[in-house]
Coordinates of C-alpha atoms in Angstrom, one line a residue:
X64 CA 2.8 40.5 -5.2
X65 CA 5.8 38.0 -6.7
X66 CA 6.3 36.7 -3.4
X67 CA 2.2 36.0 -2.7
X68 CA 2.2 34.7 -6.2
X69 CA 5.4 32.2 -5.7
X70 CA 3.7 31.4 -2.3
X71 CA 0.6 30.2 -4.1
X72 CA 2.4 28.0 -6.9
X73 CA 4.3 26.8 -4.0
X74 CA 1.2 25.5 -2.2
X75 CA -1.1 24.2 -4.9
X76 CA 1.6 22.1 -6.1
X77 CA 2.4 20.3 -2.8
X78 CA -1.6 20.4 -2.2
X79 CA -1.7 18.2 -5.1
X80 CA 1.4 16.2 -4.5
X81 CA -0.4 15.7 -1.2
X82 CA -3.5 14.6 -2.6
X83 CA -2.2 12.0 -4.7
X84 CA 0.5 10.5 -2.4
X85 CA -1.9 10.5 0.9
X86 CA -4.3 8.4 -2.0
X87 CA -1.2 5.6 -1.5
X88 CA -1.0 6.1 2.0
X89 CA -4.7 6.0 2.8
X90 CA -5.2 2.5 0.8
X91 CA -2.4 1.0 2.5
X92 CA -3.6 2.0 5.9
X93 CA -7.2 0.5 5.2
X94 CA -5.3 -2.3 4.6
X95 CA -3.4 -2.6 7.6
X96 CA -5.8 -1.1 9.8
X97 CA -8.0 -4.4 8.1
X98 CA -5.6 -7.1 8.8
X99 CA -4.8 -5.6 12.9
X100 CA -8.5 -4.7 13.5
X101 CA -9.9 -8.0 12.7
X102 CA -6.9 -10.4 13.1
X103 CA -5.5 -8.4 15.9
X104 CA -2.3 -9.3 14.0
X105 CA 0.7 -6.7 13.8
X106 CA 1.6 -7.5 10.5
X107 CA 5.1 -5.7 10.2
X108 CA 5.6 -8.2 7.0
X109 CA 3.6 -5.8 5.6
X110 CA 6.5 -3.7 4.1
X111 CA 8.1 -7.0 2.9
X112 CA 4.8 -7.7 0.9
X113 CA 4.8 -4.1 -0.7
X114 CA 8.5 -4.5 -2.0
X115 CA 8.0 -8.2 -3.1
X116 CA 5.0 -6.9 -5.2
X117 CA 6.8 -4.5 -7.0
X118 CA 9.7 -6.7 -7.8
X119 CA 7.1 -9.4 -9.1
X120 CA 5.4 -6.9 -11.5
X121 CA 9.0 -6.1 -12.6
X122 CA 10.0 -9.3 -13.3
X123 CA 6.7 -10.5 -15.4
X124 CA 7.3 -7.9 -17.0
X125 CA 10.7 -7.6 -18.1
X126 CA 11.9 -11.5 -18.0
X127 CA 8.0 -13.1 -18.0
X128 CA 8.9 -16.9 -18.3
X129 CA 12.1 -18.9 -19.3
X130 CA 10.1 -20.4 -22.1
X131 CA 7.3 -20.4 -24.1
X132 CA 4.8 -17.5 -25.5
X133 CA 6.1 -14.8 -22.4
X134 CA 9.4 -15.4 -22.7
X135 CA 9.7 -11.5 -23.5
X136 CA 7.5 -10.2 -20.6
X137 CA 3.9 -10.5 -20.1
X138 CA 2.2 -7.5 -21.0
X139 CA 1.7 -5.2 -18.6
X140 CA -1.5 -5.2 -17.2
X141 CA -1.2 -9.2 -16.6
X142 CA 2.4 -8.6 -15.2
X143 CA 0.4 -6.3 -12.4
X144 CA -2.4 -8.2 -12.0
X145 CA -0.4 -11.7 -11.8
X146 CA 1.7 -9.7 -8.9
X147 CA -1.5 -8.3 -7.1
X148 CA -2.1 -12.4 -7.2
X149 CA 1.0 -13.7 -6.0
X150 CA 1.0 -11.1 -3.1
X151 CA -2.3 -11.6 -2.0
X152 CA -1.4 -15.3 -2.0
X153 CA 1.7 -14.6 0.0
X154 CA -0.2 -12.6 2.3
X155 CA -2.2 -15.3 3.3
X156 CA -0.2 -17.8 3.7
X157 CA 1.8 -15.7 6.0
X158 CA -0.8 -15.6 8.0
X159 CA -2.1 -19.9 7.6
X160 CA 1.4 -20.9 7.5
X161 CA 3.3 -18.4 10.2
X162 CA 1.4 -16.3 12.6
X163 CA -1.6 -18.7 13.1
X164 CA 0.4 -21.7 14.7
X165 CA 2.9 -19.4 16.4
X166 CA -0.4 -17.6 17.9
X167 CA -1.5 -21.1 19.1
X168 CA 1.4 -21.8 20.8
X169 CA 2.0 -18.8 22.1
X170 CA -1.2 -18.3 24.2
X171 CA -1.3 -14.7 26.2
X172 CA 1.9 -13.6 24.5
X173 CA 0.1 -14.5 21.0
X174 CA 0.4 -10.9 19.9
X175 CA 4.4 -9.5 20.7
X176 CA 5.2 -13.5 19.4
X177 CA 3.3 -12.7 15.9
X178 CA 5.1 -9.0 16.0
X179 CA 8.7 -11.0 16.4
X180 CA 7.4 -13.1 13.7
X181 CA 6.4 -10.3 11.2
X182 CA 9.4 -8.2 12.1
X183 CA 11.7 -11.7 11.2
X184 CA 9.8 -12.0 7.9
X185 CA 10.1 -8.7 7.2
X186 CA 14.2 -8.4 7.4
X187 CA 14.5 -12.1 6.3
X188 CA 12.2 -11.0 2.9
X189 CA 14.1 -7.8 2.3
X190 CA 17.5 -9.5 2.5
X191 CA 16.2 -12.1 0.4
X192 CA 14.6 -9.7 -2.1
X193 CA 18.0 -8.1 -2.4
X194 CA 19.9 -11.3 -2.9
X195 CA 17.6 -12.5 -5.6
X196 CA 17.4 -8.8 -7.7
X197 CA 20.8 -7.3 -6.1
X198 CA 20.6 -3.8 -4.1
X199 CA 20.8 -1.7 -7.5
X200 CA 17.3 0.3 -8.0
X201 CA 15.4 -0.9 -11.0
X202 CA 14.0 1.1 -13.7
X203 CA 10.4 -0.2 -13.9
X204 CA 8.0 1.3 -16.7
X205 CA 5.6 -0.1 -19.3
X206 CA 7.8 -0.8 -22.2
X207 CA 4.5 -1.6 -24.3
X208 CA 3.6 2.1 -24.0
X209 CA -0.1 1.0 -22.9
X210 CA 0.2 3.2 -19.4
X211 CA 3.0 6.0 -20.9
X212 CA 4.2 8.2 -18.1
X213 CA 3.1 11.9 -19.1
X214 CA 3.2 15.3 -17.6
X215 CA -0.1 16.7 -17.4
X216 CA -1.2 20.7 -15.9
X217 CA -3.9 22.6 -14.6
X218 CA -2.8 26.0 -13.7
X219 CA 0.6 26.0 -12.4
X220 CA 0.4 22.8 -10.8
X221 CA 2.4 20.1 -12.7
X222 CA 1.3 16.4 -11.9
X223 CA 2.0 12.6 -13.9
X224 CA -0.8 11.2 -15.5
X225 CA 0.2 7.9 -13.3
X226 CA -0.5 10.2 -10.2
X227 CA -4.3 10.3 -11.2
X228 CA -4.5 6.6 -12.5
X229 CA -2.7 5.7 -8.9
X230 CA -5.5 7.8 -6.8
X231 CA -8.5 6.8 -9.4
X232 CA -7.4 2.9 -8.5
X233 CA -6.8 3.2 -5.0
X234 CA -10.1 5.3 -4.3
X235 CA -12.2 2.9 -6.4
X236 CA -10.8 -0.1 -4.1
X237 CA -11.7 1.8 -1.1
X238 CA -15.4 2.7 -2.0
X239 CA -15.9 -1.1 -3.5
X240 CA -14.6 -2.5 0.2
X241 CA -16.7 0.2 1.8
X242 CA -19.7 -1.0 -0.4
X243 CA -18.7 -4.8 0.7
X244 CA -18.5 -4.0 4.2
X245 CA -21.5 -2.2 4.8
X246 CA -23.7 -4.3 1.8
X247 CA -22.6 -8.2 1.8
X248 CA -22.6 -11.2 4.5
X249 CA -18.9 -11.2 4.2
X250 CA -18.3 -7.8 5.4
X251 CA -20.9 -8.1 8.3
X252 CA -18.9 -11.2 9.1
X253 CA -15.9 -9.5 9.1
X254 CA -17.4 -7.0 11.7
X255 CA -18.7 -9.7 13.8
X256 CA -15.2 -11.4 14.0
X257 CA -13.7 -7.7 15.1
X258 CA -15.8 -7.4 17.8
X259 CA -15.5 -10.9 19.3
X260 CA -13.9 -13.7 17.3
X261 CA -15.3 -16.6 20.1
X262 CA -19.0 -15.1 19.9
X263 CA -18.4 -14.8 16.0
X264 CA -17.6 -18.5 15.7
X265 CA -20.3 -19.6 18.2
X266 CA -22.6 -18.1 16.1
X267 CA -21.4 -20.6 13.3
X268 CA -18.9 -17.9 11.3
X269 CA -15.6 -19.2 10.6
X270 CA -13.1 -16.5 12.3
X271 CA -10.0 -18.9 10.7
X272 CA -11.4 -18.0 7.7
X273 CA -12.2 -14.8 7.9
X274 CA -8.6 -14.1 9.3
X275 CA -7.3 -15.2 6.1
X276 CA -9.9 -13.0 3.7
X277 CA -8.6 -10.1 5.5
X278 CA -4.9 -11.0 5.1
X279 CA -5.9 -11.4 1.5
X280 CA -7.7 -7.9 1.1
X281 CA -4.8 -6.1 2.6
X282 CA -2.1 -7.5 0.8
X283 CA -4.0 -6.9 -2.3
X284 CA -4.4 -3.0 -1.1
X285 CA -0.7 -2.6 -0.5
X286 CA 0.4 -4.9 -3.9
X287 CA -1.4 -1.9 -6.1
X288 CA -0.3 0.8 -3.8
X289 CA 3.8 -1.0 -4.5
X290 CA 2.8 -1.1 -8.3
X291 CA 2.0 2.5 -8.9
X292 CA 4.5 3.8 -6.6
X293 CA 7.6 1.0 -8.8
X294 CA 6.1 3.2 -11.9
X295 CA 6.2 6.7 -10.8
X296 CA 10.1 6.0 -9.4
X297 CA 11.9 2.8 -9.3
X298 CA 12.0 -0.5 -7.5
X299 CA 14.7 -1.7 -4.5
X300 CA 14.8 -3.6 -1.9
X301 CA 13.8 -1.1 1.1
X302 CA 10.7 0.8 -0.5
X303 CA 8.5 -0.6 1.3
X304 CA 9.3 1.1 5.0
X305 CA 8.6 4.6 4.5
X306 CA 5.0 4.5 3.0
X307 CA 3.9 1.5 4.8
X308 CA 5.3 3.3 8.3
X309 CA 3.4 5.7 7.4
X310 CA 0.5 3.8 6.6
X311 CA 0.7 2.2 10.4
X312 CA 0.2 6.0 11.6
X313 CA -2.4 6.2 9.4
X314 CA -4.7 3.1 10.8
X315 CA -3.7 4.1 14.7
X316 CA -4.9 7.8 13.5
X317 CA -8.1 6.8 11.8
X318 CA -8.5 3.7 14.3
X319 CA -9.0 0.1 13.0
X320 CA -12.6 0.2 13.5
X321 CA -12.9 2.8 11.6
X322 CA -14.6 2.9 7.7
X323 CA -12.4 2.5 5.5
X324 CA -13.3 5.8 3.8
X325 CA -12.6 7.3 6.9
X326 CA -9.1 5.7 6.8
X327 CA -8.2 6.9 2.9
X328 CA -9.3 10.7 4.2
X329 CA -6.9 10.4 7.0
X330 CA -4.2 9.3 4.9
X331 CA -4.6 12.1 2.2
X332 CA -4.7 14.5 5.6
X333 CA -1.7 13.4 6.8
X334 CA -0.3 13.4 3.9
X335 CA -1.1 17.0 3.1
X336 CA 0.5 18.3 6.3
X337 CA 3.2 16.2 5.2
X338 CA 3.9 18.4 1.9
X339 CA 2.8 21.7 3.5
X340 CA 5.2 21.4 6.8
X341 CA 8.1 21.2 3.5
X342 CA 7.4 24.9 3.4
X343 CA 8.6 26.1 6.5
X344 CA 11.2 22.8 7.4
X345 CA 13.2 20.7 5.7
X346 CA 12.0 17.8 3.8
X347 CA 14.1 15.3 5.5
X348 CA 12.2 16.4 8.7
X349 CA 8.1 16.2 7.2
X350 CA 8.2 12.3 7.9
X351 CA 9.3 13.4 12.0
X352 CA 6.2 16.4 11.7
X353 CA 3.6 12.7 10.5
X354 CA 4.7 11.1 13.9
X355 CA 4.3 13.9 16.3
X356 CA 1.0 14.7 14.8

């Protein structure tokens, strides 16, 4: 009976843990799946954009401006939302600045010239995220005490109250794109220029345009996923490739046609067998079990 009873602690509490980290995986993977299903794009950068959001929230936070009112820190919840901005602006200027000329020039070899690009941005960003903050992790936590980290149980299952403010966000983003999607001219655009960009434009939508809404949804996605994820551990320079690897899996899973509701359940799936496989192998090897799957 100890050994049933230790079996069932055991699982709730990675059920859980899978539940609310598959939340960050699924939201990231809508916004991928986004970005490559309607740009066609393979936006490696992606994981560049997820670290550099993190960092940004750190710094408004902690150093704000050189002068002036902020020279302390903005508070917190204008630190994250100034660094969901920034990103989302980064995002798409990746995309206007970078991949859209080199997919001019680049003709029928468009899409493994944009995935040389991204993977160049990608090491070029972390590098340069390293040199600007240094390779140390950083401690990153609201020192207002506005959103204070907390231990919070139901049964035997221990979880953070950050946990549940990190799945409440990222499942309230994914139902308000599903709603804009299915509900507005922008999301039936955005269908339209998925299925065939040249028939899209004929028909007097702007695909360029488009392109660059979708670049901005996504990296808005992955800049709250990087926030939540900074809080619950720390920041530095490489933690953007495991969850955002993961997040590739999860679009290819789901597919990039796919609803984006569809997407999130995938992730917390994948996720799940993520934690459970921990049971039975070792943890280093769950991340091997998402890729075989």
């Amino acid at each position: 009976m100890l050994a049933i009873t230790i079996g069932r602690e055991i699982f709730a509490q990675l059920t859980m843990n899978g539940i609310f980290r598959g939340a960050s995986y699924g939201l990231i993977g809508a916004g991928f799946a986004l970005i490559l299903g309607v740009t066609g794009r393979f936006h490696f950068a992606y994981g560049f954009t997820y670290t550099l959001a993190a960092y940004l929230a750190y710094t408004f936070h902690f150093r704000g401006t050189p002068f002036g009112p902020f020279s302390d820190g903005f508070p917190f919840i204008v630190s994250g939302l100034l660094a969901v901005l920034f990103t989302i602006v980064v995002g798409v200027a990746i995309e206007k600045y970078i991949y859209r000329p080199i997919a001019a020039g680049a003709g029928a070899t468009a899409l493994l010239a944009v995935f040389v690009a991204a993977l160049g941005i990608g090491i070029a960003g972390q590098s340069t995220i390293a040199l600007l903050w240094s390779q140390q992790s950083q401690g990153f936590y609201d020192k207002d005490q506005i959103v204070k980290k907390s231990a919070w149980h139901i049964w035997k299952v221990t979880f953070e109250n950050l946990d549940v403010f990190q799945f409440v966000t990222s499942f309230t983003l994914i139902i308000i794109f599903s709603i804009v999607l299915t509900k507005t001219s922008l999301g039936r655009q955005m269908k339209a220029t998925r299925v065939n960009p040249e028939l899209a434009t004929i028909i007097g939508i702007n695909a360029n345009r488009i392109y660059l809404v979708c670049f901005g949804i996504g990296s808005g996605f992955v800049a709250v996923s990087a926030i939540w994820y900074g809080l619950q551990y720390t920041v530095n320079p490489d933690m953007g490739a495991r969850p955002v690897t993961t997040a590739f899996v999860v679009a290819f899973l789901a597919g990039t046609a796919s609803s984006p509701i569809r997407i999130f359940m995938t992730g917390i799936v994948l996720s799940l067998l993520e934690q459970w496989s921990s049971m039975f192998i070792q943890t280093r090897w769950t991340q091997t079990l998402v890729f075989v799957v």
